[in-house]
Short mmCIF file of C-alpha atoms in Angstrom, two decimals:
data_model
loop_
_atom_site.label_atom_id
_atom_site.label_comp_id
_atom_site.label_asym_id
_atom_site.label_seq_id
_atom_site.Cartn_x
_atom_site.Cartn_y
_atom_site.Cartn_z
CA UNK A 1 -4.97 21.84 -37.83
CA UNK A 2 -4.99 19.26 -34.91
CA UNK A 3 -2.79 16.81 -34.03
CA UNK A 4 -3.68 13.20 -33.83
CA UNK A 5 -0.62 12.21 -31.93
CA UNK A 6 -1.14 11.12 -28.36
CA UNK A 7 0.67 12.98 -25.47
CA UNK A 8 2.53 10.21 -24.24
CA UNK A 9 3.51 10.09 -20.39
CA UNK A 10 6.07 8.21 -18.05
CA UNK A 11 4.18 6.65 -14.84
CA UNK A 12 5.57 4.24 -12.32
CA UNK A 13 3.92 0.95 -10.67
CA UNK A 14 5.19 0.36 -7.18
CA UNK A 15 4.14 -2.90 -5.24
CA UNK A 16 6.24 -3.97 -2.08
CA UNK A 17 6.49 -7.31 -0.31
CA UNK A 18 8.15 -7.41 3.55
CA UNK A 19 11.33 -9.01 1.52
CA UNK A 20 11.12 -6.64 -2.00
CA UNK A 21 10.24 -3.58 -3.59
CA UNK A 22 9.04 -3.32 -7.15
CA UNK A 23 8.83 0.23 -8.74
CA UNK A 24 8.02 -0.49 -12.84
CA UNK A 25 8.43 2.63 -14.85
CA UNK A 26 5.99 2.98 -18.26
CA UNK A 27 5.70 4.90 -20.82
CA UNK A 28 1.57 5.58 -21.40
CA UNK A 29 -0.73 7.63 -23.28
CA UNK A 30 -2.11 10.69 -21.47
CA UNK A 31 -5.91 9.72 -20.44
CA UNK A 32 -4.49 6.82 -18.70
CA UNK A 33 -6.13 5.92 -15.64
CA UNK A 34 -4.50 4.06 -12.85
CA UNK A 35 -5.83 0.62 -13.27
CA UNK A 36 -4.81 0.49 -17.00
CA UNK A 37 -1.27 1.92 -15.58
CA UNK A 38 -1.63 -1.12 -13.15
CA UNK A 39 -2.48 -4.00 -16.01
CA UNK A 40 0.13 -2.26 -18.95
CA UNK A 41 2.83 -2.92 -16.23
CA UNK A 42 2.66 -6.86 -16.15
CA UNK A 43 3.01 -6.50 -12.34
CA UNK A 44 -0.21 -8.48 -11.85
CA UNK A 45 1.26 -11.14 -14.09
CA UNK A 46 4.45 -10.84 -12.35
CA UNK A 47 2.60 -11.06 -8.46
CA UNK A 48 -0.88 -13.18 -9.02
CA UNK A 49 -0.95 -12.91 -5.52
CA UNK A 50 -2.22 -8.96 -5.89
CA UNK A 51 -6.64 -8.88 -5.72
CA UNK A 52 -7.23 -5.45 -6.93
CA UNK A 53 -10.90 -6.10 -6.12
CA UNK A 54 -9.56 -6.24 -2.41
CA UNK A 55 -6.31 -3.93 -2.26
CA UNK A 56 -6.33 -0.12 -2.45
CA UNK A 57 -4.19 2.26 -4.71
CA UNK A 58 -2.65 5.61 -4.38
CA UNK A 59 -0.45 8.16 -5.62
CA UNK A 60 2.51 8.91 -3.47
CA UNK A 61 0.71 7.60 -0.27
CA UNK A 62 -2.72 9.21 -0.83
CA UNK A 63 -5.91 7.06 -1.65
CA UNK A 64 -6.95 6.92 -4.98
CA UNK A 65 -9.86 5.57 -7.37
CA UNK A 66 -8.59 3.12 -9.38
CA UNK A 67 -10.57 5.18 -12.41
CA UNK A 68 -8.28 8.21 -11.60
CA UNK A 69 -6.21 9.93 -14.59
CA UNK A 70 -2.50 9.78 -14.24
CA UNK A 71 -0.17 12.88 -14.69
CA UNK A 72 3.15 12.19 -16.01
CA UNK A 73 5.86 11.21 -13.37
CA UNK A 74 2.56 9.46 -11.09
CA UNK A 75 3.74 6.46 -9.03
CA UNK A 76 1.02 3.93 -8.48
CA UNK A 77 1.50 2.44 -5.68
CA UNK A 78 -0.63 -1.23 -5.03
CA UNK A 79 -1.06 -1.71 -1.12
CA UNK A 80 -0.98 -4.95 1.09
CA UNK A 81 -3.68 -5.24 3.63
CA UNK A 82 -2.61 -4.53 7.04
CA UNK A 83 -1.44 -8.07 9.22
CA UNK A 84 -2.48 -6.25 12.15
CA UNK A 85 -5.26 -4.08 13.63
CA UNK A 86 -3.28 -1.08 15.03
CA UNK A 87 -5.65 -0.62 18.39
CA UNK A 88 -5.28 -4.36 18.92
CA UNK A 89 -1.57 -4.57 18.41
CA UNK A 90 -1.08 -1.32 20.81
CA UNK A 91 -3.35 -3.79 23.35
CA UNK A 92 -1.52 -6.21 23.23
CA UNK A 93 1.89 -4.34 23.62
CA UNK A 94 0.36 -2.99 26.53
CA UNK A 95 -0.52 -6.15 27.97
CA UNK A 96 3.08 -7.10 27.34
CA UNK A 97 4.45 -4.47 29.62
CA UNK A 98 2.17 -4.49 32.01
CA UNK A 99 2.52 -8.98 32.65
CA UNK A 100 6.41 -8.68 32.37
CA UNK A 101 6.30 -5.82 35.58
CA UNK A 102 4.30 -7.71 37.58
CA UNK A 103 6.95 -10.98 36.89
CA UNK A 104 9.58 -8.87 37.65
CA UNK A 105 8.50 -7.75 40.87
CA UNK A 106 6.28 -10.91 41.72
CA UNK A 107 2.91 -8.87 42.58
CA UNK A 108 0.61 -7.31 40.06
CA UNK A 109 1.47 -3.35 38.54
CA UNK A 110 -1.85 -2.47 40.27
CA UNK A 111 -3.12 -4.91 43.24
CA UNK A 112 -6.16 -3.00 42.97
CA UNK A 113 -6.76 -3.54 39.42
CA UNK A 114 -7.67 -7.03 37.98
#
């Protein structure tokens, strides 16, 4: 005899702004994928602001499909896109250093560079 009960699992829904952190905790039905984690959460209702067309998910930090099956205790977590290219912001730190040298000892790091 089978059981037509659903397992039913706890999952969290993490999204984080520069200011605050929002973890939602849920109680779901095993075979729940991520996205349906996402939308049962009201965290899309709650930050309209979130295009999950554009922004990437995980589990704990790793990359995920947004079709992916949740185990219990799962945290989704809804990523920003970066504000800055990481290359280009190392650039331009370098940059930084290298101008404020040169106006600290009035002649260029390296007079034979340009």
């Amino acid at each position: 005899m089978t059981d037509n009960i659903t397992d039913v699992i706890t999952v969290e829904v993490a999204y984080a702004l520069p200011q605050a952190q929002v973890i939602i905790s849920l109680a779901v039905n095993s075979g729940t994928t991520a996205l349906e984690a996402i939308e049962l959460s009201g965290i899309l209702q709650r930050f309209p602001a979130i295009c999950l067309t554009e922004s990437k998910i995980g589990i704990f930090g790793k990359i995920i499909h947004k079709e992916t099956v949740l185990k219990p205790m799962d945290r989704v977590e809804i990523y920003r896109p970066l504000i800055a290219n990481a290359k280009e912001a190392r650039r331009l730190r370098a940059a930084a250093v290298k101008n404020k040298t040169a106006a600290k000892t009035g002649q260029p790091r390296h007079p034979n560079r340009t």
